[in-house]
């Protein structure tokens, strides 16, 4: 059933009344109506968002799955840090055993929690951002207050929080895949949208990720006619993902130094990992992919290593998010594809957007 729903995400969105997808469409309409009602309640003042004693920037998306939220969060945190601002990241901690209770992942110096406790992305961010505390909690307001009480930040970055509107924000950055920003146009479960496209009106800017030439100008073409005027008034910026290879010590390496690799990952868009590895010129001897945020076991890693050896690979290659979960279990050399955001000519516009928070 899960595979069927995932395939439904990818089709053109047309639904025959005799198709099982028609039932998914009905559920989507209910889910979408609930999403619209929730935002309307805040817009009309029936519900009031809670504020933190710091500037808040939310980074998120409208679709389920990966659009580059973590690389964008890393970029923003480093930029604020370089400008001398005290910054803290607040994440849900998806997949972590302490997500519901909330916890401090890092104080900026020491990483206290494992991926099992905090989730893979918060641990990865904490390791890559020395000097930037990371706090998790499914209640972002409570986690944000914990962050403010302990670390007195100037800026709180909410990772993957576009839908968490009970916490007020000063800047809303919406990410969208430049190749297919809104999936098939339907809300979950018929499509990949987390909420209706009308939620676009809450964004202060849109950043297209994995964008090619012309994607920015074609952004509004993916929207219904009644929403194109709204999109025309939004800054729409372009970015690409820049991938680099590092070995187990974090040293940059070339594909020739790695030799044949066995590629594996458990993220929302595994195909993008393979595409990135091929563009880097990596020789992929074998591959295996898992679901997003996959909780690896020692037996699975042992099986991956056996597969790798059987196809002539002497190195395992994975993502930085997967690496933090498997490094203690791997006996073979483990290399990583590190991904960062490259804004090209839109870099001044992105930094100007972030600067609005520390100028206020």
mmCIF file of C-alpha atoms in Angstrom:
data_model
loop_
_atom_site.group_PDB
_atom_site.id
_atom_site.type_symbol
_atom_site.label_atom_id
_atom_site.label_comp_id
_atom_site.label_asym_id
_atom_site.label_seq_id
_atom_site.Cartn_x
_atom_site.Cartn_y
_atom_site.Cartn_z
ATOM 1 C CA UNK A 1 0.000 0.000 0.000
ATOM 2 C CA UNK A 2 2.856 2.375 0.821
ATOM 3 C CA UNK A 3 4.412 1.787 -2.614
ATOM 4 C CA UNK A 4 1.056 2.487 -4.257
ATOM 5 C CA UNK A 5 0.713 5.833 -2.444
ATOM 6 C CA UNK A 6 4.271 6.798 -3.345
ATOM 7 C CA UNK A 7 3.548 6.094 -7.001
ATOM 8 C CA UNK A 8 0.400 8.193 -6.710
ATOM 9 C CA UNK A 9 2.597 11.110 -5.601
ATOM 10 C CA UNK A 10 4.444 10.952 -8.898
ATOM 11 C CA UNK A 11 1.637 10.698 -11.445
ATOM 12 C CA UNK A 12 0.041 13.617 -13.257
ATOM 13 C CA UNK A 13 -2.698 14.054 -10.668
ATOM 14 C CA UNK A 14 -5.665 13.034 -12.847
ATOM 15 C CA UNK A 15 -7.981 10.644 -11.018
ATOM 16 C CA UNK A 16 -10.665 8.375 -12.451
ATOM 17 C CA UNK A 17 -13.722 7.747 -10.226
ATOM 18 C CA UNK A 18 -13.094 4.002 -10.580
ATOM 19 C CA UNK A 19 -9.477 4.236 -9.477
ATOM 20 C CA UNK A 20 -8.365 3.494 -5.893
ATOM 21 C CA UNK A 21 -6.698 6.891 -6.096
ATOM 22 C CA UNK A 22 -10.182 8.420 -5.959
ATOM 23 C CA UNK A 23 -10.385 7.411 -2.300
ATOM 24 C CA UNK A 24 -6.994 9.009 -1.690
ATOM 25 C CA UNK A 25 -8.287 12.148 -3.379
ATOM 26 C CA UNK A 26 -11.204 12.288 -0.944
ATOM 27 C CA UNK A 27 -8.848 12.018 2.003
ATOM 28 C CA UNK A 28 -6.684 14.723 0.450
ATOM 29 C CA UNK A 29 -9.621 17.123 0.298
ATOM 30 C CA UNK A 30 -10.330 16.555 3.986
ATOM 31 C CA UNK A 31 -6.670 16.990 4.908
ATOM 32 C CA UNK A 32 -6.436 20.130 2.791
ATOM 33 C CA UNK A 33 -9.548 21.622 4.353
ATOM 34 C CA UNK A 34 -8.098 21.082 7.810
ATOM 35 C CA UNK A 35 -4.894 22.814 6.742
ATOM 36 C CA UNK A 36 -6.777 25.817 5.368
ATOM 37 C CA UNK A 37 -8.904 26.035 8.514
ATOM 38 C CA UNK A 38 -5.826 26.000 10.724
ATOM 39 C CA UNK A 39 -4.141 28.871 8.918
ATOM 40 C CA UNK A 40 -7.425 30.808 8.708
ATOM 41 C CA UNK A 41 -7.799 30.551 12.487
ATOM 42 C CA UNK A 42 -4.447 32.295 12.946
ATOM 43 C CA UNK A 43 -5.119 34.851 10.199
ATOM 44 C CA UNK A 44 -8.446 35.826 11.778
ATOM 45 C CA UNK A 45 -7.057 36.013 15.286
ATOM 46 C CA UNK A 46 -9.005 33.027 16.622
ATOM 47 C CA UNK A 47 -5.637 31.496 17.505
ATOM 48 C CA UNK A 48 -2.532 33.467 18.422
ATOM 49 C CA UNK A 49 1.007 32.387 17.650
ATOM 50 C CA UNK A 50 3.435 32.424 20.563
ATOM 51 C CA UNK A 51 6.588 34.529 20.364
ATOM 52 C CA UNK A 52 10.131 33.815 21.445
ATOM 53 C CA UNK A 53 12.422 36.497 22.916
ATOM 54 C CA UNK A 54 14.595 36.341 19.781
ATOM 55 C CA UNK A 55 14.314 36.823 16.051
ATOM 56 C CA UNK A 56 12.944 33.679 14.426
ATOM 57 C CA UNK A 57 13.509 32.396 10.895
ATOM 58 C CA UNK A 58 11.583 29.321 9.739
ATOM 59 C CA UNK A 59 12.905 27.128 6.941
ATOM 60 C CA UNK A 60 10.560 24.566 5.467
ATOM 61 C CA UNK A 61 8.633 23.349 2.460
ATOM 62 C CA UNK A 62 5.139 22.545 1.234
ATOM 63 C CA UNK A 63 5.881 19.023 0.084
ATOM 64 C CA UNK A 64 6.752 15.852 1.940
ATOM 65 C CA UNK A 65 10.281 14.695 1.306
ATOM 66 C CA UNK A 66 13.631 16.334 0.810
ATOM 67 C CA UNK A 67 14.071 19.754 -0.752
ATOM 68 C CA UNK A 68 17.338 20.738 0.918
ATOM 69 C CA UNK A 69 16.066 22.138 4.217
ATOM 70 C CA UNK A 70 19.109 20.949 6.157
ATOM 71 C CA UNK A 71 21.712 22.476 3.786
ATOM 72 C CA UNK A 72 19.719 25.729 3.855
ATOM 73 C CA UNK A 73 19.630 25.654 7.664
ATOM 74 C CA UNK A 74 23.384 25.063 7.767
ATOM 75 C CA UNK A 75 23.977 27.944 5.354
ATOM 76 C CA UNK A 76 21.806 30.357 7.341
ATOM 77 C CA UNK A 77 23.355 29.374 10.679
ATOM 78 C CA UNK A 78 26.882 29.866 9.371
ATOM 79 C CA UNK A 79 25.961 33.225 7.837
ATOM 80 C CA UNK A 80 24.447 34.573 11.075
ATOM 81 C CA UNK A 81 27.420 33.230 13.018
ATOM 82 C CA UNK A 82 29.874 34.983 10.687
ATOM 83 C CA UNK A 83 27.941 38.226 11.209
ATOM 84 C CA UNK A 84 28.529 37.942 14.957
ATOM 85 C CA UNK A 85 24.957 36.965 15.871
ATOM 86 C CA UNK A 86 24.293 34.338 18.522
ATOM 87 C CA UNK A 87 22.274 31.643 16.759
ATOM 88 C CA UNK A 88 20.523 28.459 17.877
ATOM 89 C CA UNK A 89 18.858 25.791 15.733
ATOM 90 C CA UNK A 90 15.584 24.280 16.892
ATOM 91 C CA UNK A 91 14.521 21.055 15.187
ATOM 92 C CA UNK A 92 11.735 18.579 15.760
ATOM 93 C CA UNK A 93 14.222 15.748 16.111
ATOM 94 C CA UNK A 94 12.287 13.422 13.829
ATOM 95 C CA UNK A 95 12.983 9.775 14.605
ATOM 96 C CA UNK A 96 14.713 10.535 17.888
ATOM 97 C CA UNK A 97 13.525 8.914 21.103
ATOM 98 C CA UNK A 98 13.690 12.281 22.922
ATOM 99 C CA UNK A 99 11.742 14.269 20.322
ATOM 100 C CA UNK A 100 8.503 14.390 22.307
ATOM 101 C CA UNK A 101 10.184 15.327 25.586
ATOM 102 C CA UNK A 102 12.671 17.722 24.041
ATOM 103 C CA UNK A 103 16.391 17.947 24.729
ATOM 104 C CA UNK A 104 19.596 19.884 24.094
ATOM 105 C CA UNK A 105 21.561 18.089 21.380
ATOM 106 C CA UNK A 106 24.574 20.376 21.564
ATOM 107 C CA UNK A 107 25.658 23.476 23.463
ATOM 108 C CA UNK A 108 27.845 24.467 20.537
ATOM 109 C CA UNK A 109 30.902 22.723 21.987
ATOM 110 C CA UNK A 110 29.796 19.226 22.957
ATOM 111 C CA UNK A 111 27.292 16.952 21.185
ATOM 112 C CA UNK A 112 25.437 15.244 24.017
ATOM 113 C CA UNK A 113 23.015 12.968 22.174
ATOM 114 C CA UNK A 114 23.159 10.119 19.681
ATOM 115 C CA UNK A 115 21.164 9.940 16.430
ATOM 116 C CA UNK A 116 18.915 7.392 18.152
ATOM 117 C CA UNK A 117 18.053 9.964 20.833
ATOM 118 C CA UNK A 118 17.996 13.162 18.787
ATOM 119 C CA UNK A 119 17.384 12.069 15.204
ATOM 120 C CA UNK A 120 19.962 12.003 12.433
ATOM 121 C CA UNK A 121 19.676 15.572 11.120
ATOM 122 C CA UNK A 122 20.074 17.403 14.474
ATOM 123 C CA UNK A 123 23.208 15.400 15.310
ATOM 124 C CA UNK A 124 24.603 16.003 11.840
ATOM 125 C CA UNK A 125 23.964 19.757 12.142
ATOM 126 C CA UNK A 126 25.443 19.892 15.642
ATOM 127 C CA UNK A 127 28.643 18.230 14.412
ATOM 128 C CA UNK A 128 28.970 20.517 11.402
ATOM 129 C CA UNK A 129 28.237 23.754 13.291
ATOM 130 C CA UNK A 130 30.737 24.309 16.101
ATOM 131 C CA UNK A 131 29.591 27.217 18.238
ATOM 132 C CA UNK A 132 25.910 26.789 17.316
ATOM 133 C CA UNK A 133 23.699 25.049 19.905
ATOM 134 C CA UNK A 134 21.038 22.642 18.632
ATOM 135 C CA UNK A 135 17.824 21.901 20.548
ATOM 136 C CA UNK A 136 15.095 19.423 19.633
ATOM 137 C CA UNK A 137 11.431 19.056 20.537
ATOM 138 C CA UNK A 138 8.160 18.290 18.793
ATOM 139 C CA UNK A 139 6.770 21.333 20.649
ATOM 140 C CA UNK A 140 8.855 23.983 18.908
ATOM 141 C CA UNK A 141 7.731 26.747 21.249
ATOM 142 C CA UNK A 142 8.834 24.815 24.328
ATOM 143 C CA UNK A 143 12.094 23.868 22.607
ATOM 144 C CA UNK A 144 12.571 27.467 21.505
ATOM 145 C CA UNK A 145 12.050 28.775 25.028
ATOM 146 C CA UNK A 146 14.549 26.223 26.335
ATOM 147 C CA UNK A 147 17.012 27.459 23.721
ATOM 148 C CA UNK A 148 16.424 31.109 24.620
ATOM 149 C CA UNK A 149 16.664 30.499 28.377
ATOM 150 C CA UNK A 150 19.929 28.557 28.102
ATOM 151 C CA UNK A 151 21.761 30.263 25.251
ATOM 152 C CA UNK A 152 20.284 33.799 24.894
ATOM 153 C CA UNK A 153 20.370 33.748 21.078
ATOM 154 C CA UNK A 154 19.838 36.713 18.789
ATOM 155 C CA UNK A 155 18.377 34.415 16.130
ATOM 156 C CA UNK A 156 16.547 31.085 16.368
ATOM 157 C CA UNK A 157 16.414 29.021 13.180
ATOM 158 C CA UNK A 158 13.465 26.641 13.000
ATOM 159 C CA UNK A 159 14.408 23.677 10.839
ATOM 160 C CA UNK A 160 11.511 22.168 8.856
ATOM 161 C CA UNK A 161 8.877 24.361 10.505
ATOM 162 C CA UNK A 162 6.805 25.959 7.743
ATOM 163 C CA UNK A 163 3.709 24.143 9.058
ATOM 164 C CA UNK A 164 4.443 24.809 12.760
ATOM 165 C CA UNK A 165 2.580 28.114 12.751
ATOM 166 C CA UNK A 166 1.749 28.176 16.472
ATOM 167 C CA UNK A 167 5.258 29.601 16.868
ATOM 168 C CA UNK A 168 5.552 33.121 15.432
ATOM 169 C CA UNK A 169 8.382 33.828 13.045
ATOM 170 C CA UNK A 170 9.951 36.983 11.619
ATOM 171 C CA UNK A 171 11.082 35.402 8.358
ATOM 172 C CA UNK A 172 9.515 32.488 6.483
ATOM 173 C CA UNK A 173 11.731 30.858 3.855
ATOM 174 C CA UNK A 174 9.954 28.281 1.715
ATOM 175 C CA UNK A 175 12.011 25.744 -0.212
ATOM 176 C CA UNK A 176 10.764 23.984 -3.329
ATOM 177 C CA UNK A 177 12.391 21.529 -5.713
ATOM 178 C CA UNK A 178 13.069 23.490 -8.880
ATOM 179 C CA UNK A 179 12.203 20.521 -11.083
ATOM 180 C CA UNK A 180 8.831 19.747 -9.514
ATOM 181 C CA UNK A 181 8.017 22.261 -6.760
ATOM 182 C CA UNK A 182 4.528 21.014 -5.887
ATOM 183 C CA UNK A 183 4.507 17.371 -6.937
ATOM 184 C CA UNK A 184 1.277 16.505 -8.728
ATOM 185 C CA UNK A 185 -0.585 19.412 -7.090
ATOM 186 C CA UNK A 186 -2.542 17.302 -4.601
ATOM 187 C CA UNK A 187 -2.384 17.314 -0.817
ATOM 188 C CA UNK A 188 -1.460 14.166 1.127
ATOM 189 C CA UNK A 189 -2.247 11.306 0.670
ATOM 190 C CA UNK A 190 -3.131 11.739 -3.042
ATOM 191 C CA UNK A 191 -0.091 13.925 -3.579
ATOM 192 C CA UNK A 192 2.983 15.101 -1.733
ATOM 193 C CA UNK A 193 1.742 18.509 -0.572
ATOM 194 C CA UNK A 194 1.672 18.868 3.216
ATOM 195 C CA UNK A 195 -0.991 21.567 2.907
ATOM 196 C CA UNK A 196 -2.835 23.439 0.132
ATOM 197 C CA UNK A 197 -0.927 25.715 -2.212
ATOM 198 C CA UNK A 198 -2.700 28.736 -0.708
ATOM 199 C CA UNK A 199 -0.208 28.419 2.198
ATOM 200 C CA UNK A 200 2.313 29.926 -0.201
ATOM 201 C CA UNK A 201 0.938 33.311 0.877
ATOM 202 C CA UNK A 202 2.717 32.962 4.240
ATOM 203 C CA UNK A 203 6.173 32.836 2.653
ATOM 204 C CA UNK A 204 8.503 35.833 2.633
ATOM 205 C CA UNK A 205 10.633 34.248 -0.065
ATOM 206 C CA UNK A 206 10.879 31.039 -2.068
ATOM 207 C CA UNK A 207 14.190 29.295 -2.664
ATOM 208 C CA UNK A 208 14.182 26.812 -5.525
ATOM 209 C CA UNK A 209 16.628 23.987 -4.869
ATOM 210 C CA UNK A 210 18.272 21.758 -7.476
ATOM 211 C CA UNK A 211 17.207 24.500 -9.874
ATOM 212 C CA UNK A 212 18.234 24.701 -13.489
ATOM 213 C CA UNK A 213 18.293 27.635 -15.848
ATOM 214 C CA UNK A 214 14.795 29.030 -16.333
ATOM 215 C CA UNK A 215 13.258 27.299 -13.289
ATOM 216 C CA UNK A 216 12.780 30.584 -11.428
ATOM 217 C CA UNK A 217 10.806 32.163 -14.251
ATOM 218 C CA UNK A 218 8.730 29.019 -14.657
ATOM 219 C CA UNK A 219 7.867 28.754 -10.964
ATOM 220 C CA UNK A 220 4.393 30.302 -11.274
ATOM 221 C CA UNK A 221 3.575 27.998 -14.211
ATOM 222 C CA UNK A 222 3.212 25.166 -11.668
ATOM 223 C CA UNK A 223 0.498 27.091 -9.807
ATOM 224 C CA UNK A 224 -3.246 27.413 -10.444
ATOM 225 C CA UNK A 225 -4.175 30.638 -12.200
ATOM 226 C CA UNK A 226 -5.654 32.199 -9.047
ATOM 227 C CA UNK A 227 -2.335 31.881 -7.209
ATOM 228 C CA UNK A 228 -0.012 33.170 -9.908
ATOM 229 C CA UNK A 229 -0.502 36.793 -8.932
ATOM 230 C CA UNK A 230 0.536 35.988 -5.375
ATOM 231 C CA UNK A 231 3.644 34.188 -6.591
ATOM 232 C CA UNK A 232 4.547 37.121 -8.821
ATOM 233 C CA UNK A 233 4.929 39.335 -5.743
ATOM 234 C CA UNK A 234 7.232 36.841 -3.965
ATOM 235 C CA UNK A 235 11.012 36.860 -4.266
ATOM 236 C CA UNK A 236 11.865 33.556 -5.976
ATOM 237 C CA UNK A 237 15.557 32.684 -5.721
ATOM 238 C CA UNK A 238 17.550 29.902 -7.282
ATOM 239 C CA UNK A 239 20.046 27.461 -5.775
ATOM 240 C CA UNK A 240 21.858 24.283 -6.638
ATOM 241 C CA UNK A 241 23.280 21.540 -4.454
ATOM 242 C CA UNK A 242 27.064 21.367 -4.476
ATOM 243 C CA UNK A 243 28.361 17.908 -3.582
ATOM 244 C CA UNK A 244 31.852 17.014 -2.370
ATOM 245 C CA UNK A 245 33.423 13.719 -1.328
ATOM 246 C CA UNK A 246 35.153 13.235 2.019
ATOM 247 C CA UNK A 247 36.740 10.188 3.614
ATOM 248 C CA UNK A 248 36.200 8.871 7.129
ATOM 249 C CA UNK A 249 38.410 11.601 8.613
ATOM 250 C CA UNK A 250 36.552 14.395 6.831
ATOM 251 C CA UNK A 251 39.355 14.931 4.313
ATOM 252 C CA UNK A 252 38.220 15.846 0.767
ATOM 253 C CA UNK A 253 38.987 13.048 -1.673
ATOM 254 C CA UNK A 254 38.671 12.412 -5.398
ATOM 255 C CA UNK A 255 36.698 9.606 -7.041
ATOM 256 C CA UNK A 256 40.003 8.010 -8.123
ATOM 257 C CA UNK A 257 41.200 7.907 -4.516
ATOM 258 C CA UNK A 258 38.014 6.101 -3.474
ATOM 259 C CA UNK A 259 37.958 3.591 -6.297
ATOM 260 C CA UNK A 260 34.814 1.464 -6.765
ATOM 261 C CA UNK A 261 32.248 2.154 -4.030
ATOM 262 C CA UNK A 262 29.070 0.606 -2.723
ATOM 263 C CA UNK A 263 26.461 3.370 -2.475
ATOM 264 C CA UNK A 264 23.663 3.306 0.090
ATOM 265 C CA UNK A 265 21.338 5.882 1.639
ATOM 266 C CA UNK A 266 18.090 6.298 3.498
ATOM 267 C CA UNK A 267 16.777 9.747 2.625
ATOM 268 C CA UNK A 268 13.648 11.115 0.970
ATOM 269 C CA UNK A 269 15.204 11.301 -2.498
ATOM 270 C CA UNK A 270 17.702 8.495 -2.825
ATOM 271 C CA UNK A 271 17.819 8.905 -6.583
ATOM 272 C CA UNK A 272 19.308 12.380 -6.069
ATOM 273 C CA UNK A 273 22.177 10.790 -4.106
ATOM 274 C CA UNK A 274 22.942 8.468 -6.993
ATOM 275 C CA UNK A 275 22.725 11.325 -9.498
ATOM 276 C CA UNK A 276 25.090 13.391 -7.389
ATOM 277 C CA UNK A 277 27.604 10.559 -7.077
ATOM 278 C CA UNK A 278 27.543 9.971 -10.829
ATOM 279 C CA UNK A 279 28.081 13.679 -11.535
ATOM 280 C CA UNK A 280 31.109 13.617 -9.253
ATOM 281 C CA UNK A 281 32.516 10.780 -11.356
ATOM 282 C CA UNK A 282 32.265 8.095 -8.693
ATOM 283 C CA UNK A 283 32.471 4.478 -9.860
ATOM 284 C CA UNK A 284 29.407 2.809 -8.324
ATOM 285 C CA UNK A 285 29.935 -0.942 -8.119
ATOM 286 C CA UNK A 286 26.659 -1.590 -6.292
ATOM 287 C CA UNK A 287 23.875 0.181 -4.493
ATOM 288 C CA UNK A 288 21.063 -0.252 -1.979
ATOM 289 C CA UNK A 289 18.496 2.285 -0.823
ATOM 290 C CA UNK A 290 16.246 2.533 2.235
ATOM 291 C CA UNK A 291 13.316 4.687 3.357
ATOM 292 C CA UNK A 292 13.799 8.188 4.763
ATOM 293 C CA UNK A 293 15.365 8.311 8.264
ATOM 294 C CA UNK A 294 15.996 4.557 8.153
ATOM 295 C CA UNK A 295 17.152 3.159 11.535
ATOM 296 C CA UNK A 296 20.066 0.967 10.482
ATOM 297 C CA UNK A 297 20.974 -2.188 12.380
ATOM 298 C CA UNK A 298 24.354 -3.872 12.726
ATOM 299 C CA UNK A 299 23.036 -6.800 10.697
ATOM 300 C CA UNK A 300 22.066 -4.486 7.829
ATOM 301 C CA UNK A 301 25.470 -2.814 7.785
ATOM 302 C CA UNK A 302 27.177 -6.222 7.826
ATOM 303 C CA UNK A 303 24.978 -7.254 4.881
ATOM 304 C CA UNK A 304 25.856 -4.047 3.006
ATOM 305 C CA UNK A 305 29.549 -4.730 3.518
ATOM 306 C CA UNK A 306 29.136 -8.272 2.247
ATOM 307 C CA UNK A 307 27.331 -6.946 -0.838
ATOM 308 C CA UNK A 308 30.082 -4.390 -1.335
ATOM 309 C CA UNK A 309 32.842 -6.998 -1.218
ATOM 310 C CA UNK A 310 30.935 -9.302 -3.571
ATOM 311 C CA UNK A 311 30.748 -6.600 -6.256
ATOM 312 C CA UNK A 312 34.360 -5.498 -5.901
ATOM 313 C CA UNK A 313 33.901 -2.353 -3.802
ATOM 314 C CA UNK A 314 36.252 -1.595 -0.940
ATOM 315 C CA UNK A 315 34.516 1.579 0.286
ATOM 316 C CA UNK A 316 30.977 2.326 1.459
ATOM 317 C CA UNK A 317 29.621 5.668 0.258
ATOM 318 C CA UNK A 318 26.632 7.382 1.856
ATOM 319 C CA UNK A 319 25.159 10.773 2.812
ATOM 320 C CA UNK A 320 26.243 12.921 5.735
ATOM 321 C CA UNK A 321 22.852 12.267 7.363
ATOM 322 C CA UNK A 322 23.271 8.500 7.116
ATOM 323 C CA UNK A 323 26.929 8.603 8.173
ATOM 324 C CA UNK A 324 26.178 9.724 11.734
ATOM 325 C CA UNK A 325 23.998 6.642 12.216
ATOM 326 C CA UNK A 326 26.229 3.964 10.721
ATOM 327 C CA UNK A 327 29.832 5.029 11.400
ATOM 328 C CA UNK A 328 30.069 3.106 14.673
ATOM 329 C CA UNK A 329 28.840 -0.085 12.975
ATOM 330 C CA UNK A 330 30.900 -0.017 9.785
ATOM 331 C CA UNK A 331 34.117 -2.000 9.547
ATOM 332 C CA UNK A 332 34.823 -1.028 5.934
ATOM 333 C CA UNK A 333 36.105 2.459 5.046
ATOM 334 C CA UNK A 334 33.180 4.893 4.994
ATOM 335 C CA UNK A 335 33.126 7.881 2.642
ATOM 336 C CA UNK A 336 30.497 10.608 2.556
ATOM 337 C CA UNK A 337 28.823 12.864 0.021
ATOM 338 C CA UNK A 338 28.627 16.288 1.663
ATOM 339 C CA UNK A 339 25.994 18.652 0.261
ATOM 340 C CA UNK A 340 25.945 22.441 0.529
ATOM 341 C CA UNK A 341 23.862 25.212 -1.020
ATOM 342 C CA UNK A 342 25.211 27.243 -3.944
ATOM 343 C CA UNK A 343 23.154 30.341 -4.756
ATOM 344 C CA UNK A 344 25.314 31.567 -7.631
ATOM 345 C CA UNK A 345 24.127 35.015 -8.755
ATOM 346 C CA UNK A 346 21.280 35.001 -6.203
ATOM 347 C CA UNK A 347 23.685 34.949 -3.241
ATOM 348 C CA UNK A 348 23.406 38.732 -2.593
ATOM 349 C CA UNK A 349 19.606 38.471 -2.551
ATOM 350 C CA UNK A 350 19.705 35.563 -0.081
ATOM 351 C CA UNK A 351 22.114 37.299 2.284
ATOM 352 C CA UNK A 352 20.098 40.522 2.050
ATOM 353 C CA UNK A 353 17.016 38.537 3.068
ATOM 354 C CA UNK A 354 18.786 37.123 6.121
ATOM 355 C CA UNK A 355 20.214 40.517 6.997
ATOM 356 C CA UNK A 356 16.724 41.913 7.526
ATOM 357 C CA UNK A 357 16.580 39.962 10.791
ATOM 358 C CA UNK A 358 19.721 41.418 12.351
ATOM 359 C CA UNK A 359 19.016 44.944 11.096
ATOM 360 C CA UNK A 360 15.684 45.126 12.906
#
